Tab-separated table of C-alpha atoms in Angstrom:
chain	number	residue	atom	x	y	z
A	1	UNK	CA	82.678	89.047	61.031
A	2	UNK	CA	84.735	91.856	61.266
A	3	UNK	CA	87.459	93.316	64.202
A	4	UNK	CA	88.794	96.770	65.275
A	5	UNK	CA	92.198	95.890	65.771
A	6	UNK	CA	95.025	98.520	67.403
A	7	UNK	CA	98.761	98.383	68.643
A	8	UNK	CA	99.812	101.151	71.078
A	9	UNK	CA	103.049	101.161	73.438
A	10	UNK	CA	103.089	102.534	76.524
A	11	UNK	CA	106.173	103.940	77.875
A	12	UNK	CA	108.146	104.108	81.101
A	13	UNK	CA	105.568	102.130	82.476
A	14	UNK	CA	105.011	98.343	83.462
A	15	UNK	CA	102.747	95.812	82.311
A	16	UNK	CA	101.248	95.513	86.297
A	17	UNK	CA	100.474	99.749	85.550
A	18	UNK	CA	98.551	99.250	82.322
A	19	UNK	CA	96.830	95.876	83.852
A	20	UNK	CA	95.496	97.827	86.480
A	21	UNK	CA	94.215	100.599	84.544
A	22	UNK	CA	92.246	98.185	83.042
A	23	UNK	CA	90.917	96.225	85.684
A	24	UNK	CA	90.090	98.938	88.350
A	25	UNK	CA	87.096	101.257	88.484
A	26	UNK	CA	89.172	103.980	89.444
A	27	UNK	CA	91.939	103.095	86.284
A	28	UNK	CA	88.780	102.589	84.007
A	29	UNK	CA	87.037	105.931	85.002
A	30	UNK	CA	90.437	108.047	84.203
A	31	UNK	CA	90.792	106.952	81.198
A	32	UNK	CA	87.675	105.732	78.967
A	33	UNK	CA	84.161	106.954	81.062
A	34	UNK	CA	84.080	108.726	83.960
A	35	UNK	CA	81.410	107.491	85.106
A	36	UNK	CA	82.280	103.713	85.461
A	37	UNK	CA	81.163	101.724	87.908
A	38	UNK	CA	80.259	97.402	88.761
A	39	UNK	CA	82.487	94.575	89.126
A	40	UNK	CA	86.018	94.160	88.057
A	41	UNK	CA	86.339	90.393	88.901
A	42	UNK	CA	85.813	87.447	86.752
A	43	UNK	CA	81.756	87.379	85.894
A	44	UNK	CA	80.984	90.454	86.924
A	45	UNK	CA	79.588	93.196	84.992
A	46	UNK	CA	80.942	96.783	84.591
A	47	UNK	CA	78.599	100.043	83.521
A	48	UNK	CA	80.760	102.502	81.114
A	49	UNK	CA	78.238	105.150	80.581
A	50	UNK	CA	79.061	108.524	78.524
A	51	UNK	CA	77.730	111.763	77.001
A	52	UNK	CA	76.300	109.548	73.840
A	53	UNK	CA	74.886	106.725	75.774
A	54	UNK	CA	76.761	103.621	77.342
A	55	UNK	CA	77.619	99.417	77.597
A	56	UNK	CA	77.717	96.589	79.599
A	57	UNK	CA	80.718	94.618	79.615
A	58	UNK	CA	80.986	90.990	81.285
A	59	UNK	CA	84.138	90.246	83.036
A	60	UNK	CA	85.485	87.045	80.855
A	61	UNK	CA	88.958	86.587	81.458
A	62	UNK	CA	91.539	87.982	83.510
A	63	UNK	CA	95.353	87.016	83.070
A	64	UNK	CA	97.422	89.452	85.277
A	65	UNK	CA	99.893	91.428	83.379
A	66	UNK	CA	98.964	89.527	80.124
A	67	UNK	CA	95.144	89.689	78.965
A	68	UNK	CA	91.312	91.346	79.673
A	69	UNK	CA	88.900	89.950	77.933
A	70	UNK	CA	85.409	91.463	78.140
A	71	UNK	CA	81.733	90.788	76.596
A	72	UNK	CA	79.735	93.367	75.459
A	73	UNK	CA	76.261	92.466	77.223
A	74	UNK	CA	74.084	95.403	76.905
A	75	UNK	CA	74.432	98.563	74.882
A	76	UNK	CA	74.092	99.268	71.008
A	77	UNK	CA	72.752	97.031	68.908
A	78	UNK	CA	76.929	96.560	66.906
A	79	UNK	CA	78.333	95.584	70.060
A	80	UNK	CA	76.381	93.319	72.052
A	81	UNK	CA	77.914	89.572	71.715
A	82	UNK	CA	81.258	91.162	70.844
A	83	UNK	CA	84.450	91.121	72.559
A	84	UNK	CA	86.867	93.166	73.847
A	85	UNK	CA	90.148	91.912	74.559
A	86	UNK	CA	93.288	93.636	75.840
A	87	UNK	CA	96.917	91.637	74.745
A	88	UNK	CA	99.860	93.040	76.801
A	89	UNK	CA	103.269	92.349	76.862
A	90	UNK	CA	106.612	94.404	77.637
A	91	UNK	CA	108.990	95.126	74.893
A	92	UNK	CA	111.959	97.647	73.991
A	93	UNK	CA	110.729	100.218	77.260
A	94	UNK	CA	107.146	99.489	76.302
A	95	UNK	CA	104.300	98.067	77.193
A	96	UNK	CA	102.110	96.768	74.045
A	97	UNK	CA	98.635	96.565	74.645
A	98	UNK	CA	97.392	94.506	71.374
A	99	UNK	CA	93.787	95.316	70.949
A	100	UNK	CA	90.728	94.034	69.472
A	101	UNK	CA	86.900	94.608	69.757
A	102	UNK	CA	86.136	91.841	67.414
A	103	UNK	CA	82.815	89.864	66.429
A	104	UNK	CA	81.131	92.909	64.314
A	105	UNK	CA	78.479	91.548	61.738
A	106	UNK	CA	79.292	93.958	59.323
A	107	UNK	CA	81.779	97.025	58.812
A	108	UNK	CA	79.254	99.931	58.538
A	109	UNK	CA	79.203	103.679	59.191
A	110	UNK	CA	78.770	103.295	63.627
A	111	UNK	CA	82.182	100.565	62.986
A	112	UNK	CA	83.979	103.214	61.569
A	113	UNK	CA	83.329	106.002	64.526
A	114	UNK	CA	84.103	103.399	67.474
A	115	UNK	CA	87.799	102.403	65.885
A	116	UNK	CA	88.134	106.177	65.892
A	117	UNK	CA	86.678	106.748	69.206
A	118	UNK	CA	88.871	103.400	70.394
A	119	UNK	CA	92.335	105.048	69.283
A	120	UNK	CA	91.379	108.011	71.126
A	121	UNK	CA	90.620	106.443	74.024
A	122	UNK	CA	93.648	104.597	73.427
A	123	UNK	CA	95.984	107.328	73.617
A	124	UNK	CA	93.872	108.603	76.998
A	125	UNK	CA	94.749	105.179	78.198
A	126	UNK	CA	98.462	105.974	77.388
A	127	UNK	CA	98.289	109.259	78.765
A	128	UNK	CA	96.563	108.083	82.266
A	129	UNK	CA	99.284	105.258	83.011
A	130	UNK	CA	102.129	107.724	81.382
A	131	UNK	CA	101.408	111.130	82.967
A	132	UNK	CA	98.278	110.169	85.775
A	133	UNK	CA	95.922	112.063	84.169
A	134	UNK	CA	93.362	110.812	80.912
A	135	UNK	CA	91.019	112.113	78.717
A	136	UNK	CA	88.227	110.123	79.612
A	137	UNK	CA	84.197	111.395	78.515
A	138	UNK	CA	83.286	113.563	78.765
A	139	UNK	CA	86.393	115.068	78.430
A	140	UNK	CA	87.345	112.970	75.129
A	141	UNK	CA	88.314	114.538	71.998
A	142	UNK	CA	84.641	114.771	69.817
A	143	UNK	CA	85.160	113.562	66.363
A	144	UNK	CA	81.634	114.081	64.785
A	145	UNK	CA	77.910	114.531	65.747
A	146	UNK	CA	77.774	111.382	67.314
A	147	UNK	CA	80.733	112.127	69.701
């Protein structure tokens, strides 16, 4: 098995800011898919859906100001069984969101666009809890044909 794994630090921000932006609807639609909706708690079941298509992510675990953890339920063949998880801590200014969609099969050619498409996303994550406004689809930087 295989992982996406990515470090980015958000500044002049807390760990509570970034949490939230992750665990809200409203946090979730401003910065990954606008059109986001479900349940945020523990075992429920958020709908990201976007210009290419969309996933189902199970609520797993919750750790205020310290992890997300999500499982891909429905969506493209690569992701579901996989995880999502979302490390944070506060260093230096910063808060460090340690990231990892882990549990591919296999490294291919759709593996390659999502790491991409999860650094953008990323940085529209930064930007949201930074500035208050994302890049979320379908206003997301396209990198290819796919998105």
């Amino acid at each position: 098995m295989v992982d996406i794994l990515h470090r980015v630090g958000v500044g002049s921000a807390s760990v509570d800011d970034v949490y939230a932006a992750l665990t809200s609807i409203e946090g979730l639609a401003g910065w990954w898919a606008s059109d986001t909706k479900g349940d945020t708690n523990p075992g429920g079941v958020i709908q990201f859906r976007f210009t290419a298509g969309g996933f189902d992510m199970k609520v797993v675990d919750l750790q205020p100001g310290k992890r997300v953890l999500w499982e891909v339920v429905d969506g493209p063949e690569e992701w579901i069984g996989t995880e999502v998880v979302w490390d944070l801590k506060e260093e230096e200014g910063f808060t460090i969101i340690l990231f990892q969609h882990r549990g591919w099969k296999e490294p291919g050619e759709f593996m390659h666009h999502c790491s991409t498409k999860w650094a953008i996303y990323l940085m529209s994550l930064k930007q949201l809890v930074e500035t208050g406004t994302g890049a979320p689809d379908p206003h997301d930087v396209q990198i290819s044909n796919w998105h």
